[in-house]
PDB file of C-alpha atoms and ligand atoms in Angstrom:
ATOM      1  CA  MET Y  64       0.379  -0.108  -0.307  1.00  0.00           C
ATOM      2  CA  ILE Y  65       1.221   3.407  -0.977  1.00  0.00           C
ATOM      3  CA  ALA Y  66       2.279   5.311   1.786  1.00  0.00           C
ATOM      4  CA  CYS Y  67       2.319   2.456   4.634  1.00  0.00           C
ATOM      5  CA  SER Y  68       5.854   1.294   6.526  1.00  0.00           C
ATOM      6  CA  CYS Y  69       4.271  -1.889   7.858  1.00  0.00           C
ATOM      7  CA  GLU Y  70       5.524  -5.303   8.009  1.00  0.00           C
ATOM      8  CA  VAL Y  71       3.720  -6.289   5.395  1.00  0.00           C
ATOM      9  CA  CYS Y  72       4.824  -3.467   2.837  1.00  0.00           C
ATOM     10  CA  THR Y  73       8.189  -3.876   3.840  1.00  0.00           C
ATOM     11  CA  SER Y  74       9.144  -6.765   3.663  1.00  0.00           C
ATOM     12  CA  THR Y  75      11.330  -8.409   1.904  1.00  0.00           C
ATOM     13  CA  ASP Y  76       9.023 -11.889   0.437  1.00  0.00           C
ATOM     14  CA  LYS Y  77       8.804 -11.853  -2.756  1.00  0.00           C
ATOM     15  CA  LYS Y  78       5.307 -13.218  -1.687  1.00  0.00           C
ATOM     16  CA  ASP Y  79       3.990 -10.242  -0.085  1.00  0.00           C
ATOM     17  CA  ASN Y  80       4.751  -7.471  -2.992  1.00  0.00           C
ATOM     18  CA  ARG Y  81       0.734  -7.785  -4.813  1.00  0.00           C
ATOM     19  CA  LEU Y  82      -0.486  -5.827  -7.556  1.00  0.00           C
ATOM     20  CA  ARG Y  83      -3.988  -5.196  -7.686  1.00  0.00           C
ATOM     21  CA  SER Y  84      -6.003  -8.917  -8.629  1.00  0.00           C
ATOM     22  CA  SER Y  85      -5.806 -11.047 -12.553  1.00  0.00           C
ATOM     23  CA  ILE Y  86      -5.166 -14.026 -13.489  1.00  0.00           C
ATOM     24  CA  LEU Y  87      -4.587 -14.857 -17.224  1.00  0.00           C
ATOM     25  CA  VAL Y  88      -6.451 -18.502 -18.678  1.00  0.00           C
ATOM     26  CA  GLN Y  89      -3.970 -19.555 -21.085  1.00  0.00           C
ATOM     27  CA  SER Y  90      -5.263 -23.194 -23.899  1.00  0.00           C
ATOM     28  CA  ALA Y  91      -3.021 -24.337 -26.653  1.00  0.00           C
ATOM     29  CA  THR Y  92      -5.084 -21.515 -28.874  1.00  0.00           C
ATOM     30  CA  THR Y  93      -6.064 -18.800 -26.370  1.00  0.00           C
ATOM     31  CA  THR Y  94      -5.780 -16.602 -24.170  1.00  0.00           C
ATOM     32  CA  LEU Y  95      -8.088 -14.422 -21.554  1.00  0.00           C
ATOM     33  CA  VAL Y  96      -6.969 -12.718 -18.998  1.00  0.00           C
ATOM     34  CA  VAL Y  97      -9.794 -11.123 -16.258  1.00  0.00           C
ATOM     35  CA  ASP Y  98     -10.149  -8.154 -15.032  1.00  0.00           C
ATOM     36  CA  SER Y  99      -8.002  -5.259 -15.895  1.00  0.00           C
ATOM     37  CA  GLY Y 100      -6.823  -3.537 -12.950  1.00  0.00           C
ATOM     38  CA  PRO Y 101      -4.415  -0.310 -12.757  1.00  0.00           C
ATOM     39  CA  ASP Y 102      -1.066  -2.962 -12.907  1.00  0.00           C
ATOM     40  CA  PHE Y 103      -2.259  -4.577 -16.285  1.00  0.00           C
ATOM     41  CA  ARG Y 104       0.169  -3.019 -18.147  1.00  0.00           C
ATOM     42  CA  TYR Y 105       3.012  -4.029 -15.355  1.00  0.00           C
ATOM     43  CA  GLN Y 106       0.959  -7.381 -14.911  1.00  0.00           C
ATOM     44  CA  MET Y 107       2.079  -7.890 -19.026  1.00  0.00           C
ATOM     45  CA  LEU Y 108       5.293  -6.575 -19.661  1.00  0.00           C
ATOM     46  CA  ARG Y 109       6.675  -8.796 -16.431  1.00  0.00           C
ATOM     47  CA  GLN Y 110       4.892 -11.718 -18.065  1.00  0.00           C
ATOM     48  CA  LYS Y 111       6.145 -11.102 -21.272  1.00  0.00           C
ATOM     49  CA  ILE Y 112       2.497 -11.974 -22.687  1.00  0.00           C
ATOM     50  CA  LYS Y 113       2.256 -11.472 -26.463  1.00  0.00           C
ATOM     51  CA  SER Y 114      -0.994 -11.671 -27.586  1.00  0.00           C
ATOM     52  CA  LEU Y 115      -4.535 -11.998 -25.722  1.00  0.00           C
ATOM     53  CA  ASP Y 116      -7.293 -12.186 -27.163  1.00  0.00           C
ATOM     54  CA  ALA Y 117     -10.738 -11.027 -24.958  1.00  0.00           C
ATOM     55  CA  ILE Y 118     -10.623  -9.649 -20.873  1.00  0.00           C
ATOM     56  CA  LEU Y 119     -12.987 -11.191 -18.894  1.00  0.00           C
ATOM     57  CA  PHE Y 120     -14.556  -9.069 -16.489  1.00  0.00           C
ATOM     58  CA  THR Y 121     -16.012  -9.432 -12.891  1.00  0.00           C
ATOM     59  CA  HIS Y 122     -17.582  -6.935 -11.791  1.00  0.00           C
ATOM     60  CA  PRO Y 123     -16.732  -2.508 -12.400  1.00  0.00           C
ATOM     61  CA  HIS Y 124     -14.695  -1.412  -9.447  1.00  0.00           C
ATOM     62  CA  LYS Y 125     -11.341   0.191 -10.390  1.00  0.00           C
ATOM     63  CA  ASP Y 126      -9.073  -1.813  -9.138  1.00  0.00           C
ATOM     64  CA  HIS Y 127     -10.531  -4.270 -11.919  1.00  0.00           C
ATOM     65  CA  LEU Y 128     -10.504  -2.208 -15.129  1.00  0.00           C
ATOM     66  CA  ALA Y 129      -8.822   0.526 -14.846  1.00  0.00           C
ATOM     67  CA  GLY Y 130      -5.293   0.024 -16.320  1.00  0.00           C
ATOM     68  CA  LEU Y 131      -8.089  -1.025 -20.136  1.00  0.00           C
ATOM     69  CA  ASP Y 132      -6.500   1.858 -21.796  1.00  0.00           C
ATOM     70  CA  ASP Y 133      -3.706   0.363 -22.011  1.00  0.00           C
ATOM     71  CA  THR Y 134      -5.043  -2.764 -24.389  1.00  0.00           C
ATOM     72  CA  ARG Y 135      -3.732  -0.152 -26.928  1.00  0.00           C
ATOM     73  CA  ALA Y 136      -0.545  -2.797 -27.383  1.00  0.00           C
ATOM     74  CA  PHE Y 137      -2.026  -5.533 -28.052  1.00  0.00           C
ATOM     75  CA  ASN Y 138      -4.361  -3.449 -31.311  1.00  0.00           C
ATOM     76  CA  PHE Y 139      -1.130  -1.972 -32.126  1.00  0.00           C
ATOM     77  CA  PHE Y 140       0.545  -5.515 -33.479  1.00  0.00           C
ATOM     78  CA  THR Y 141      -3.504  -7.236 -33.597  1.00  0.00           C
ATOM     79  CA  LYS Y 142      -4.498  -4.289 -35.856  1.00  0.00           C
ATOM     80  CA  LYS Y 143      -7.585  -5.590 -34.605  1.00  0.00           C
ATOM     81  CA  PRO Y 144      -9.954  -4.895 -31.625  1.00  0.00           C
ATOM     82  CA  MET Y 145      -9.732  -6.376 -27.727  1.00  0.00           C
ATOM     83  CA  GLU Y 146     -12.375  -8.311 -27.056  1.00  0.00           C
ATOM     84  CA  LEU Y 147     -13.954  -7.760 -24.321  1.00  0.00           C
ATOM     85  CA  TYR Y 148     -16.669  -9.925 -22.690  1.00  0.00           C
ATOM     86  CA  ALA Y 149     -19.074  -8.349 -19.147  1.00  0.00           C
ATOM     87  CA  ASP Y 150     -22.407  -8.179 -17.852  1.00  0.00           C
ATOM     88  CA  SER Y 151     -24.422  -4.384 -19.208  1.00  0.00           C
ATOM     89  CA  MET Y 152     -23.246  -3.264 -15.566  1.00  0.00           C
ATOM     90  CA  THR Y 153     -19.989  -3.505 -16.285  1.00  0.00           C
ATOM     91  CA  GLU Y 154     -20.154  -2.177 -19.884  1.00  0.00           C
ATOM     92  CA  GLU Y 155     -22.097   0.739 -18.898  1.00  0.00           C
ATOM     93  CA  ALA Y 156     -19.028   1.957 -16.479  1.00  0.00           C
ATOM     94  CA  ILE Y 157     -16.152   0.662 -18.898  1.00  0.00           C
ATOM     95  CA  ARG Y 158     -18.036   3.140 -21.004  1.00  0.00           C
ATOM     96  CA  ARG Y 159     -18.467   6.029 -18.817  1.00  0.00           C
ATOM     97  CA  GLU Y 160     -14.710   5.708 -17.651  1.00  0.00           C
ATOM     98  CA  PHE Y 161     -12.954   4.990 -20.624  1.00  0.00           C
ATOM     99  CA  TYR Y 162     -16.263   7.345 -22.951  1.00  0.00           C
ATOM    100  CA  TYR Y 163     -12.904   8.865 -25.614  1.00  0.00           C
ATOM    101  CA  ALA Y 164     -12.448   5.570 -26.826  1.00  0.00           C
ATOM    102  CA  PHE Y 165     -16.162   4.926 -27.522  1.00  0.00           C
ATOM    103  CA  SER Y 166     -16.651   8.858 -29.203  1.00  0.00           C
ATOM    104  CA  SER Y 167     -16.936   8.921 -32.784  1.00  0.00           C
ATOM    105  CA  THR Y 168     -14.362  11.349 -33.839  1.00  0.00           C
ATOM    106  CA  LYS Y 169     -11.630   8.294 -33.511  1.00  0.00           C
ATOM    107  CA  TYR Y 170      -8.246   9.522 -33.413  1.00  0.00           C
ATOM    108  CA  PRO Y 171      -4.243   7.268 -33.479  1.00  0.00           C
ATOM    109  CA  GLY Y 172      -3.223   5.848 -30.266  1.00  0.00           C
ATOM    110  CA  LEU Y 173      -7.417   5.266 -28.189  1.00  0.00           C
ATOM    111  CA  PRO Y 174      -8.130   1.974 -27.038  1.00  0.00           C
ATOM    112  CA  GLU Y 175     -10.246  -0.148 -29.875  1.00  0.00           C
ATOM    113  CA  LEU Y 176     -12.668  -2.396 -27.992  1.00  0.00           C
ATOM    114  CA  ASN Y 177     -15.168  -4.861 -29.270  1.00  0.00           C
ATOM    115  CA  PHE Y 178     -18.370  -5.591 -26.651  1.00  0.00           C
ATOM    116  CA  ASN Y 179     -19.416  -8.912 -26.126  1.00  0.00           C
ATOM    117  CA  THR Y 180     -22.371  -9.355 -23.469  1.00  0.00           C
ATOM    118  CA  ILE Y 181     -22.209 -12.275 -21.266  1.00  0.00           C
ATOM    119  CA  THR Y 182     -25.184 -13.123 -18.493  1.00  0.00           C
ATOM    120  CA  LEU Y 183     -24.986 -16.544 -16.215  1.00  0.00           C
ATOM    121  CA  GLU Y 184     -25.012 -19.095 -19.647  1.00  0.00           C
ATOM    122  CA  PRO Y 185     -21.389 -20.351 -20.088  1.00  0.00           C
ATOM    123  CA  PHE Y 186     -20.112 -19.118 -23.494  1.00  0.00           C
ATOM    124  CA  MET Y 187     -16.939 -19.911 -25.211  1.00  0.00           C
ATOM    125  CA  VAL Y 188     -13.771 -17.498 -25.614  1.00  0.00           C
ATOM    126  CA  GLY Y 189     -12.002 -19.415 -27.877  1.00  0.00           C
ATOM    127  CA  ASP Y 190     -11.499 -22.885 -27.692  1.00  0.00           C
ATOM    128  CA  ILE Y 191     -12.039 -21.922 -23.428  1.00  0.00           C
ATOM    129  CA  GLU Y 192     -15.483 -22.733 -22.073  1.00  0.00           C
ATOM    130  CA  VAL Y 193     -15.725 -20.115 -19.766  1.00  0.00           C
ATOM    131  CA  THR Y 194     -19.345 -20.315 -16.176  1.00  0.00           C
ATOM    132  CA  PRO Y 195     -20.114 -17.832 -15.317  1.00  0.00           C
ATOM    133  CA  ILE Y 196     -21.139 -17.814 -11.402  1.00  0.00           C
ATOM    134  CA  GLN Y 197     -22.704 -14.857  -9.754  1.00  0.00           C
ATOM    135  CA  VAL Y 198     -21.556 -13.669  -6.355  1.00  0.00           C
ATOM    136  CA  TRP Y 199     -21.938 -10.808  -4.305  1.00  0.00           C
ATOM    137  CA  HIS Y 200     -19.957  -8.448  -3.280  1.00  0.00           C
ATOM    138  CA  LEU Y 201     -22.115  -6.557  -0.199  1.00  0.00           C
ATOM    139  CA  LYS Y 202     -25.535  -5.309  -2.896  1.00  0.00           C
ATOM    140  CA  MET Y 203     -22.839  -6.061  -5.885  1.00  0.00           C
ATOM    141  CA  PRO Y 204     -23.059  -8.369  -8.431  1.00  0.00           C
ATOM    142  CA  VAL Y 205     -20.533 -10.316  -9.264  1.00  0.00           C
ATOM    143  CA  LEU Y 206     -18.837 -12.671 -11.910  1.00  0.00           C
ATOM    144  CA  GLY Y 207     -16.980 -15.179 -10.338  1.00  0.00           C
ATOM    145  CA  PHE Y 208     -15.387 -18.107 -13.794  1.00  0.00           C
ATOM    146  CA  ARG Y 209     -15.493 -21.566 -13.883  1.00  0.00           C
ATOM    147  CA  PHE Y 210     -12.659 -23.201 -16.170  1.00  0.00           C
ATOM    148  CA  GLY Y 211     -12.871 -26.559 -16.665  1.00  0.00           C
ATOM    149  CA  LYS Y 212     -11.452 -27.437 -13.085  1.00  0.00           C
ATOM    150  CA  PHE Y 213     -10.682 -24.256 -12.070  1.00  0.00           C
ATOM    151  CA  THR Y 214     -12.851 -21.009 -10.217  1.00  0.00           C
ATOM    152  CA  TYR Y 215     -11.571 -18.432  -9.883  1.00  0.00           C
ATOM    153  CA  ILE Y 216     -13.560 -15.670  -7.781  1.00  0.00           C
ATOM    154  CA  THR Y 217     -12.968 -12.829  -6.247  1.00  0.00           C
ATOM    155  CA  ASP Y 218     -14.540  -9.574  -4.839  1.00  0.00           C
ATOM    156  CA  ALA Y 219     -17.017 -11.822  -2.948  1.00  0.00           C
ATOM    157  CA  ASN Y 220     -18.808 -11.857   0.669  1.00  0.00           C
ATOM    158  CA  ARG Y 221     -21.355 -14.186  -0.483  1.00  0.00           C
ATOM    159  CA  ILE Y 222     -22.496 -16.548  -2.632  1.00  0.00           C
ATOM    160  CA  GLU Y 223     -25.851 -17.940  -2.825  1.00  0.00           C
ATOM    161  CA  GLU Y 224     -27.007 -21.529  -2.305  1.00  0.00           C
ATOM    162  CA  ASN Y 225     -27.368 -22.989  -6.585  1.00  0.00           C
ATOM    163  CA  GLU Y 226     -24.580 -20.886  -7.337  1.00  0.00           C
ATOM    164  CA  LYS Y 227     -22.043 -23.080  -4.573  1.00  0.00           C
ATOM    165  CA  ASP Y 228     -23.277 -26.062  -7.014  1.00  0.00           C
ATOM    166  CA  LYS Y 229     -21.122 -24.026  -9.893  1.00  0.00           C
ATOM    167  CA  ILE Y 230     -18.625 -24.176  -8.409  1.00  0.00           C
ATOM    168  CA  LYS Y 231     -18.489 -27.489  -7.058  1.00  0.00           C
ATOM    169  CA  GLY Y 232     -16.776 -30.264  -8.634  1.00  0.00           C
ATOM    170  CA  SER Y 233     -13.299 -28.181  -9.347  1.00  0.00           C
ATOM    171  CA  GLU Y 234     -10.253 -29.242  -8.197  1.00  0.00           C
ATOM    172  CA  VAL Y 235      -8.591 -25.839  -7.727  1.00  0.00           C
ATOM    173  CA  LEU Y 236     -10.917 -22.786  -6.136  1.00  0.00           C
ATOM    174  CA  VAL Y 237      -9.209 -18.929  -6.459  1.00  0.00           C
ATOM    175  CA  LEU Y 238     -11.816 -17.152  -4.060  1.00  0.00           C
ATOM    176  CA  ASN Y 239     -10.753 -13.780  -2.147  1.00  0.00           C
ATOM    177  CA  ALA Y 240      -9.256 -13.996   1.342  1.00  0.00           C
ATOM    178  CA  LEU Y 241      -9.396  -9.800   2.474  1.00  0.00           C
ATOM    179  CA  ARG Y 242      -7.615 -10.481   6.113  1.00  0.00           C
ATOM    180  CA  LYS Y 243      -8.919 -11.964   9.176  1.00  0.00           C
ATOM    181  CA  GLN Y 244     -11.054  -9.033  10.226  1.00  0.00           C
ATOM    182  CA  LYS Y 245     -14.315  -8.626   9.203  1.00  0.00           C
ATOM    183  CA  HIS Y 246     -15.466  -6.976   6.485  1.00  0.00           C
ATOM    184  CA  ILE Y 247     -18.677  -5.742   4.477  1.00  0.00           C
ATOM    185  CA  SER Y 248     -17.974  -6.930   0.954  1.00  0.00           C
ATOM    186  CA  HIS Y 249     -15.418  -9.699   0.683  1.00  0.00           C
ATOM    187  CA  PHE Y 250     -14.557 -12.387   2.960  1.00  0.00           C
ATOM    188  CA  SER Y 251     -12.326 -12.963   6.083  1.00  0.00           C
ATOM    189  CA  LEU Y 252      -8.936 -15.603   5.631  1.00  0.00           C
ATOM    190  CA  GLU Y 253     -11.656 -17.347   8.035  1.00  0.00           C
ATOM    191  CA  GLU Y 254     -14.906 -17.034   5.534  1.00  0.00           C
ATOM    192  CA  ALA Y 255     -13.366 -18.241   2.802  1.00  0.00           C
ATOM    193  CA  ILE Y 256     -11.757 -21.490   4.873  1.00  0.00           C
ATOM    194  CA  ASP Y 257     -15.009 -22.334   6.081  1.00  0.00           C
ATOM    195  CA  LEU Y 258     -16.164 -22.133   2.066  1.00  0.00           C
ATOM    196  CA  SER Y 259     -13.440 -23.141   0.728  1.00  0.00           C
ATOM    197  CA  GLN Y 260     -13.803 -27.133   3.243  1.00  0.00           C
ATOM    198  CA  GLU Y 261     -18.200 -26.461   2.914  1.00  0.00           C
ATOM    199  CA  LEU Y 262     -17.445 -27.102  -0.737  1.00  0.00           C
ATOM    200  CA  LYS Y 263     -14.717 -29.398  -0.245  1.00  0.00           C
ATOM    201  CA  VAL Y 264     -12.480 -28.308  -2.856  1.00  0.00           C
ATOM    202  CA  PRO Y 265      -9.105 -30.433  -2.925  1.00  0.00           C
ATOM    203  CA  THR Y 266      -7.204 -27.352  -3.375  1.00  0.00           C
ATOM    204  CA  SER Y 267      -7.807 -23.252  -2.090  1.00  0.00           C
ATOM    205  CA  TYR Y 268      -6.008 -20.453  -2.844  1.00  0.00           C
ATOM    206  CA  PHE Y 269      -6.505 -16.860  -1.624  1.00  0.00           C
ATOM    207  CA  THR Y 270      -5.858 -13.095  -3.279  1.00  0.00           C
ATOM    208  CA  HIS Y 271      -7.191 -10.448  -3.459  1.00  0.00           C
ATOM    209  CA  ILE Y 272      -5.213  -9.851   0.056  1.00  0.00           C
ATOM    210  CA  SER Y 273      -4.899  -6.549   1.790  1.00  0.00           C
ATOM    211  CA  HIS Y 274      -1.807  -5.971   3.862  1.00  0.00           C
ATOM    212  CA  GLN Y 275      -3.673  -5.695   7.010  1.00  0.00           C
ATOM    213  CA  LEU Y 276      -3.881  -9.508   7.247  1.00  0.00           C
ATOM    214  CA  GLY Y 277      -0.263 -10.331   7.851  1.00  0.00           C
ATOM    215  CA  CYS Y 278       2.856 -12.093   6.229  1.00  0.00           C
ATOM    216  CA  HIS Y 279       2.748 -14.463   3.412  1.00  0.00           C
ATOM    217  CA  GLY Y 280       5.170 -17.051   5.311  1.00  0.00           C
ATOM    218  CA  ASP Y 281       3.222 -16.693   8.813  1.00  0.00           C
ATOM    219  CA  ILE Y 282      -0.126 -17.049   8.161  1.00  0.00           C
ATOM    220  CA  GLU Y 283       0.687 -20.089   4.606  1.00  0.00           C
ATOM    221  CA  ASN Y 284       2.052 -21.526   7.687  1.00  0.00           C
ATOM    222  CA  GLU Y 285      -1.586 -21.381   9.223  1.00  0.00           C
ATOM    223  CA  LEU Y 286      -3.449 -22.490   6.762  1.00  0.00           C
ATOM    224  CA  PRO Y 287      -5.489 -25.749   7.004  1.00  0.00           C
ATOM    225  CA  ASP Y 288      -4.391 -28.321   5.409  1.00  0.00           C
ATOM    226  CA  GLY Y 289      -5.351 -27.910   0.256  1.00  0.00           C
ATOM    227  CA  ILE Y 290      -5.630 -24.182   1.939  1.00  0.00           C
ATOM    228  CA  HIS Y 291      -2.704 -21.537   0.037  1.00  0.00           C
ATOM    229  CA  LEU Y 292      -2.505 -18.539  -0.149  1.00  0.00           C
ATOM    230  CA  ALA Y 293      -2.137 -17.201  -4.403  1.00  0.00           C
ATOM    231  CA  TYR Y 294       1.108 -15.113  -5.107  1.00  0.00           C
ATOM    232  CA  ASP Y 295       1.511 -12.479  -7.914  1.00  0.00           C
ATOM    233  CA  GLY Y 296       3.086 -15.206 -10.748  1.00  0.00           C
ATOM    234  CA  LEU Y 297       1.651 -18.150  -9.537  1.00  0.00           C
ATOM    235  CA  GLU Y 298       0.977 -20.328 -12.287  1.00  0.00           C
ATOM    236  CA  LEU Y 299      -1.333 -23.608 -12.437  1.00  0.00           C
ATOM    237  CA  ASN Y 300      -0.980 -26.284 -14.408  1.00  0.00           C
ATOM    238  CA  PHE Y 301      -5.093 -28.577 -15.842  1.00  0.00           C
ATOM    239  CA  SER Y 302      -4.507 -31.472 -17.724  1.00  0.00           C
TER     240      SER Y 302
HETATM  241 ZN1   ZN P 636     -14.672  -5.101  -5.739  1.00  0.00          ZN
HETATM  242 ZN1   ZN P 637     -11.540  -5.416  -6.154  1.00  0.00          ZN
END
């Protein structure tokens, strides 16, 4: 966190050095990212991502879409617009916050963006099947996404029973866990552990972690079997 000198923010453990939450999902032929937060540009540079087919959005909060302008680098190389998959609430926010990209007078260097409106119906991005899962971020509906055996959920504090069914059977679940103290719109560490165990997912990784949670090494040691803290650059492979 900017201007903070707590033990997490001054830690020399790379796993305590966290950028905004996002994941990249890749098959043999398709690459997509979930959310383009303020760190999107640096994340793409750091991971040396040379091609990106689509961006899926969970919800319209700024820490999940502020980096969208930098998709223009991909536009430059592919000469194609970036395909965005968002529900109508998030599309409206993107059209408002990046209004210049949608104006009738185009000038060079604008990001080129093409919306694909999604609902709770499964959809395909290239050869990747995506199942949206609706979760609640206080009063805001947020989309989680299931890709085969892998489910990614961020910015939730509640999931309804019928949507929990969509997660069951996943081999790996990524779930948000902000800190130990309760929070109004994010799962706490204990709530995230309880939910992972309730859903009987063999392996869970927690993300969207605040510096208030404590150092990675300390918390990792306290977690039950099969539950871990995610960290920037973590890679998972599925056959
Ligand atoms: Zn949020
Ligand atoms: Zn967030």
